[in-house]
Coordinates of C-alpha atoms in Angstrom, one line a residue:
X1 CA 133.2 119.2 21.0
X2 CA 135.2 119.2 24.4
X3 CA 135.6 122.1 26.6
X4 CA 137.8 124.7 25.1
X5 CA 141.0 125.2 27.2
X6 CA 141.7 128.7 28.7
X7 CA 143.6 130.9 26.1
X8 CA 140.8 129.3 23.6
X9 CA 137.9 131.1 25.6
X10 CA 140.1 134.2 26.0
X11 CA 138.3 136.0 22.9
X12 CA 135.1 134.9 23.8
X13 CA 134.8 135.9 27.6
X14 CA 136.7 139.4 26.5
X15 CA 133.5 140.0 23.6
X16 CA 131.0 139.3 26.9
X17 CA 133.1 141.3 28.7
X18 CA 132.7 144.5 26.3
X19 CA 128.7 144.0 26.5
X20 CA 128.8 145.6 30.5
X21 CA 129.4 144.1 33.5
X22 CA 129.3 140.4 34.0
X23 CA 130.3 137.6 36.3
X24 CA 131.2 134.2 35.4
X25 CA 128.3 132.9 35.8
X26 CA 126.6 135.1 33.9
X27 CA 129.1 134.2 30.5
X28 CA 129.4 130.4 31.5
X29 CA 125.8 129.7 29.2
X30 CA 126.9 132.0 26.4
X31 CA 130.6 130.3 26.2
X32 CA 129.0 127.0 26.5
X33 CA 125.7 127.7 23.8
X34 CA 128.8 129.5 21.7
X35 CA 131.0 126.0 21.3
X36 CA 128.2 123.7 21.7
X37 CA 128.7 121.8 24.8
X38 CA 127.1 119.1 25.9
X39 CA 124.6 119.3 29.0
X40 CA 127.1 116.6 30.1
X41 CA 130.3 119.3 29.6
X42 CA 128.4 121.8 31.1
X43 CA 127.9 120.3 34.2
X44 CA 131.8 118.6 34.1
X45 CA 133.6 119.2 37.6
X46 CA 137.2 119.6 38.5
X47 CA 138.9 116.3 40.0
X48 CA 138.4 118.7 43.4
X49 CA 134.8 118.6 42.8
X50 CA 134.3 121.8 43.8
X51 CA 133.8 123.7 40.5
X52 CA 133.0 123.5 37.3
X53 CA 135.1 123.2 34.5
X54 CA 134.1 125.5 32.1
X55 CA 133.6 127.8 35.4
X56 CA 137.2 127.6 36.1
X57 CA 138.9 127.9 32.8
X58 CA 136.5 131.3 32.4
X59 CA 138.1 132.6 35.5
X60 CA 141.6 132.1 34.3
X61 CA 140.8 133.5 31.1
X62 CA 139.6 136.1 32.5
X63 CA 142.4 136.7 35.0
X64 CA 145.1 136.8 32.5
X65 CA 143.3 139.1 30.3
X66 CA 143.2 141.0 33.7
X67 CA 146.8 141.0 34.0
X68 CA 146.9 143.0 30.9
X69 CA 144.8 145.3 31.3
X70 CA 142.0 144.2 29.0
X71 CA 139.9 143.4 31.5
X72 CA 139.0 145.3 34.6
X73 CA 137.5 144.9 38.1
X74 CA 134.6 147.6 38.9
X75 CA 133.3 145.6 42.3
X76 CA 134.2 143.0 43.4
X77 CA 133.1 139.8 41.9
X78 CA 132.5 141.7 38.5
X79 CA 134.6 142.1 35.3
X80 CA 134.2 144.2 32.0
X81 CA 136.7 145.5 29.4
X82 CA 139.0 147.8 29.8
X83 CA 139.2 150.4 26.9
X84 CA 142.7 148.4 25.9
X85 CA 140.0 145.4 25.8
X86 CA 137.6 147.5 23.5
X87 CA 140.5 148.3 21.5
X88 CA 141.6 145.0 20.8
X89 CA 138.2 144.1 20.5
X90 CA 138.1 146.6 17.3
X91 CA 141.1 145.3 15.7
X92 CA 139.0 141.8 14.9
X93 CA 141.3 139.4 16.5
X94 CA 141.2 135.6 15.4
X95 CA 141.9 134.8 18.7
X96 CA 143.7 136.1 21.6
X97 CA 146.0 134.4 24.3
X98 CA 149.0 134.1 26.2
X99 CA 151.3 135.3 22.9
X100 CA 148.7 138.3 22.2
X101 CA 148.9 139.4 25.6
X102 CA 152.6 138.8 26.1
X103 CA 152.9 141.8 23.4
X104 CA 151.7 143.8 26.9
X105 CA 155.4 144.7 29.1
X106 CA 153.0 144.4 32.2
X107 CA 152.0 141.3 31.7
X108 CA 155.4 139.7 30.3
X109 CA 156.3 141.2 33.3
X110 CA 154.2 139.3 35.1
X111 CA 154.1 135.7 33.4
X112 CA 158.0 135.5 34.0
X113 CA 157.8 136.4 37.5
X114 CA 154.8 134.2 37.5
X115 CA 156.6 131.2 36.4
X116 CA 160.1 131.8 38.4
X117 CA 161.5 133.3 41.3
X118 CA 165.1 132.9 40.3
X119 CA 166.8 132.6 36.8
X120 CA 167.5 128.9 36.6
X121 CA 163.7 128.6 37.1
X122 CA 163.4 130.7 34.8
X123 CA 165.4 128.6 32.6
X124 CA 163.6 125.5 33.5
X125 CA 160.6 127.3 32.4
X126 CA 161.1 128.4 29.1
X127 CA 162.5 124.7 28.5
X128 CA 160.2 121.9 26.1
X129 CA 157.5 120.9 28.6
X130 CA 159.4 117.0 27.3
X131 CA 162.1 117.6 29.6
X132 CA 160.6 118.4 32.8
X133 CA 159.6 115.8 35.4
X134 CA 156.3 115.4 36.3
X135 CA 157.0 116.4 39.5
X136 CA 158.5 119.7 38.0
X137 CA 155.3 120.4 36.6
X138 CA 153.4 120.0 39.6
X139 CA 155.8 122.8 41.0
X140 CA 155.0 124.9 38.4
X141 CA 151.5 124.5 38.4
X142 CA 151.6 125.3 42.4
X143 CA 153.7 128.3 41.4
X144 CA 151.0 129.6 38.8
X145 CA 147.8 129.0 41.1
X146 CA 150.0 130.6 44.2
X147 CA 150.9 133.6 41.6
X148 CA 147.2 133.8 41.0
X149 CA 145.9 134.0 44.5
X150 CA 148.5 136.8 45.5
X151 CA 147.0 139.2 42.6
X152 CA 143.0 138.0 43.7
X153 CA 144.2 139.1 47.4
X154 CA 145.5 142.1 46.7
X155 CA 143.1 143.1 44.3
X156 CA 140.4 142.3 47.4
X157 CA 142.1 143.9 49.5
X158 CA 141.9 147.4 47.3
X159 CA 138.4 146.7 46.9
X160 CA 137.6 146.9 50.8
X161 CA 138.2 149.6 53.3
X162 CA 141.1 151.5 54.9
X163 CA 138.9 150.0 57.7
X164 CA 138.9 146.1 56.3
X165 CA 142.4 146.4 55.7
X166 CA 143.5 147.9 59.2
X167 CA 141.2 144.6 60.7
X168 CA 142.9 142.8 57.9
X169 CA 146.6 143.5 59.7
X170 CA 145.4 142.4 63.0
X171 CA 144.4 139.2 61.8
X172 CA 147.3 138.6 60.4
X173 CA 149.5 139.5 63.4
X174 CA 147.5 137.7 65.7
X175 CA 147.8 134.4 63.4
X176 CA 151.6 134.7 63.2
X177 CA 151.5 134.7 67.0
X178 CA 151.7 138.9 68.1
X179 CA 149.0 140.7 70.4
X180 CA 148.4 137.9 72.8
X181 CA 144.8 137.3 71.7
X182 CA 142.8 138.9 68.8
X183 CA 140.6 141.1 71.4
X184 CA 143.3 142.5 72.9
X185 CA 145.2 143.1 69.3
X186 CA 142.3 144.6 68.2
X187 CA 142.2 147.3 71.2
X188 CA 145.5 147.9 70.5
X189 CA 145.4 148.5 66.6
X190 CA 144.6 151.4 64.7
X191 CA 143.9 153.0 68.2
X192 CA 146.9 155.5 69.4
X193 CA 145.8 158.2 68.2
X194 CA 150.0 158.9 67.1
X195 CA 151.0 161.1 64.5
X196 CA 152.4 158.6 62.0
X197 CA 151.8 155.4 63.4
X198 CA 148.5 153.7 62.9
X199 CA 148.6 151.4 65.9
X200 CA 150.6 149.6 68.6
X201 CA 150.6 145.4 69.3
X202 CA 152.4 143.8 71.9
X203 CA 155.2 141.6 70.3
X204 CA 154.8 138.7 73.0
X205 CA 151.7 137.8 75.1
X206 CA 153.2 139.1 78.4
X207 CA 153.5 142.4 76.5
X208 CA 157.0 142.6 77.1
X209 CA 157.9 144.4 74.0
X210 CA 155.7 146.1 71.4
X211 CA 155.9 146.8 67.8
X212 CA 154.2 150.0 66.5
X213 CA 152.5 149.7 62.9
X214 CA 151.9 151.6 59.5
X215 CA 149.2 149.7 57.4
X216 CA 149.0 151.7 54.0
X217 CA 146.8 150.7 51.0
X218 CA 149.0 152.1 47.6
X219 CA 147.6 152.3 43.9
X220 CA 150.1 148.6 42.7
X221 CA 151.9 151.2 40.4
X222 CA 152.1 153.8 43.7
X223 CA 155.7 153.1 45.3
X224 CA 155.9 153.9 48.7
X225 CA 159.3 156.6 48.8
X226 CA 161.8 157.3 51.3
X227 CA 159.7 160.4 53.1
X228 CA 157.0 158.4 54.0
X229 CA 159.3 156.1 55.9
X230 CA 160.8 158.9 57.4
X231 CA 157.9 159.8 58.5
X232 CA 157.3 157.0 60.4
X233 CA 160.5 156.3 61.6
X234 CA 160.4 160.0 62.9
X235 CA 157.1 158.9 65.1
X236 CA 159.3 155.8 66.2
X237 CA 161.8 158.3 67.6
X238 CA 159.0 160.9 69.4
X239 CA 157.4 157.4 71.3
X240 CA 160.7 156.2 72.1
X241 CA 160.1 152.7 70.2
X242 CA 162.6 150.7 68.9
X243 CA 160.7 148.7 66.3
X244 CA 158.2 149.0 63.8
X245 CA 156.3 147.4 60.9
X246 CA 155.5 149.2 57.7
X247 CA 152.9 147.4 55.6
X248 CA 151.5 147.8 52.2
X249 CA 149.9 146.8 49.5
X250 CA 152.1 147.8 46.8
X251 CA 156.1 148.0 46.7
X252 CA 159.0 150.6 48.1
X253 CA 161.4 152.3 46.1
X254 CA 164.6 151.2 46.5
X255 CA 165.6 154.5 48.5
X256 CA 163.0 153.5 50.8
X257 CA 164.8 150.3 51.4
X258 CA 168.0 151.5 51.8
X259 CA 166.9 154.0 54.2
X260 CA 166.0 151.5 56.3
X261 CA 169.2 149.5 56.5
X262 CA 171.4 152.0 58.5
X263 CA 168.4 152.6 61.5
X264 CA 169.2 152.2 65.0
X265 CA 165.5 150.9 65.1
X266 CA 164.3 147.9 63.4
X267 CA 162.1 148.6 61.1
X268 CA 160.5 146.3 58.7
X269 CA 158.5 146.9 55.4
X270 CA 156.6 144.5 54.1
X271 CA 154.8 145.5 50.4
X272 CA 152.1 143.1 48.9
X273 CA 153.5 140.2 47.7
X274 CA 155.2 139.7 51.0
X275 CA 151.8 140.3 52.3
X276 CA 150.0 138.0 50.2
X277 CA 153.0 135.1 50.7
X278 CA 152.2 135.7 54.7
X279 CA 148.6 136.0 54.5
X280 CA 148.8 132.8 52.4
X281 CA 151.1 130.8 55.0
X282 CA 148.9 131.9 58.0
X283 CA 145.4 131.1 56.7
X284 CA 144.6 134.9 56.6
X285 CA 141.6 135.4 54.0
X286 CA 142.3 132.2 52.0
X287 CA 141.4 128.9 52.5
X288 CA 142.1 125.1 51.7
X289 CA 140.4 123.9 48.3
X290 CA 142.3 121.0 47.7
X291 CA 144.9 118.7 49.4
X292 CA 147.0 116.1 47.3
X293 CA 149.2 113.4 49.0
X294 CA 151.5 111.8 46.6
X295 CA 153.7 108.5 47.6
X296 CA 156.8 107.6 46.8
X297 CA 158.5 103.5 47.2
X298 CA 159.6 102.8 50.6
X299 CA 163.0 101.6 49.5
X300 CA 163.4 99.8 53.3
X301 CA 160.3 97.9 52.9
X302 CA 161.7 95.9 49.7
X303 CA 165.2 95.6 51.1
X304 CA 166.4 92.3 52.5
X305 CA 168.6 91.8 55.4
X306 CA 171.4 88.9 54.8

């Protein structure tokens, strides 16, 4: 038979996953003994070249189910079920995908947002696949794989260090042009010893001006609240700064946001999707796995003069 599509493998990688911990390469001969691949399916490669097929639909099984909360990430690299999993697991299921797991508010949550960042996207998206351009679906493809690599970030990022993630922040200021150089970001960082403020980075390479900054790791469900902005802003105000960047990787509550608003300094707050979108844009932690060039008719060339 041919290589099960995603949702198909759902059940099956979520069963592994209830055995203990696995990877995916540690479930890729199961799947495949399970639905009788070839040797030849086995060993079938992405168009990129770069994985395997089966390899790949695993992991988006597997990161959907992850979504909602069946399946979780005890180190990094590793997944098992959650005790939602184990549950669902007991219930016999026929199968499970993207309907079963839209019954979860977090995930439907998620596969909207996933799919749209306004609501005539939205729209679009929920529309017969018939009526879509091709073109459309290649946006919405690059949405999906995008929406992907912001949870994987994050969810690296919460595996590492307060340490990993303070280096983390300098190589992302340094890449979007801040601190001069990378050394001299880094002796800056996560060094003032301030009350508050995590560390100090020039805003230019003269040093002319210099942003002070709060780097935060949150639980995703963990808002960050109006008195821990205040908190910050009130260390602003003892160093006589004027601006300042709060980062994190989860969100801030809408007081939070408003607070900021009506400072006389500039303060900025950043929460992890806008940290994943700029890590993402800079090169910060990802990197290139696959470059398309499409062409379009060069109307000019085929046009005649009189």
């Amino acid at each position: 038979m041919s290589i099960p599509d995603y949702q198909t493998l759902m059940l099956s990688v979520l069963r592994l996953a209830a055995e203990g911990e696995k990877r995916v390469a540690d479930v890729e001969g199961p799947i495949a003994d399970e639905f009788q691949l070839s040797e030849e399916e086995r060993q079938e490669l992405l168009p990129s070249g770069r994985q395997r097929l089966l390899a790949n639909r695993i992991h988006w099984a597997k990161f959907y189910m992850s979504k909602a909360g069946l399946v979780a990430s005890p180190r990094r690299g590793r997944f098992i079920a959650s005790e939602a999993g184990r549950q669902l697991l007991a219930s016999n299921p026929t199968r499970i995908d993207v309907n079963t797991l839209l019954q979860v508010p977090s995930f439907r949550e998620f596969y909207e947002a996933d799919r749209s960042s306004a609501s005539t996207e939205r729209v679009e998206a929920e529309a017969p696949k018939e009526v879509r351009t091709p073109e459309e679906d290649i946006d919405a493809a690059y949405r999906t794989v995008t929406s992907a690599l912001r949870a994987d970030l994050l969810e690296r990022i919460a595996q590492n260090t307060p340490d990993f993630f303070e280096q983390l922040i300098v190589d992302l200021l340094v890449a979007m042009g801040y601190g001069g150089s990378h050394m001299s970001a880094a002796t800056q960082l996560g060094r003032s010893g301030d009350g508050g403020v995590d560390g100090v980075i020039n805003e230019d390479r003269l040093g002319l001006d210099r942003v002070y900054v709060q780097a935060k790791r949150y639980a995703p469900t963990s808002a960050v609240g109006r008195p821990d902005i205040q908190a910050f802003v009130g260390s602003l105000v003892g160093l006589g700064a004027t601006k300042g960047v709060f980062v994190t990787t989860s969100t801030y509550s809408s007081q939070a946001r408003e607070f900021v608003r009506h400072l006389t300094q500039r303060v900025i707050l950043i929460d992890g999707q806008e940290l994943a979108d700029l890590m993402i844009e800079h090169g910060v932690g990802v990197r290139t796995s696959r470059t398309i060039e499409f062409k379009r008719l060069d109307e000019d060339f085929f046009s005649e003069e009189d």
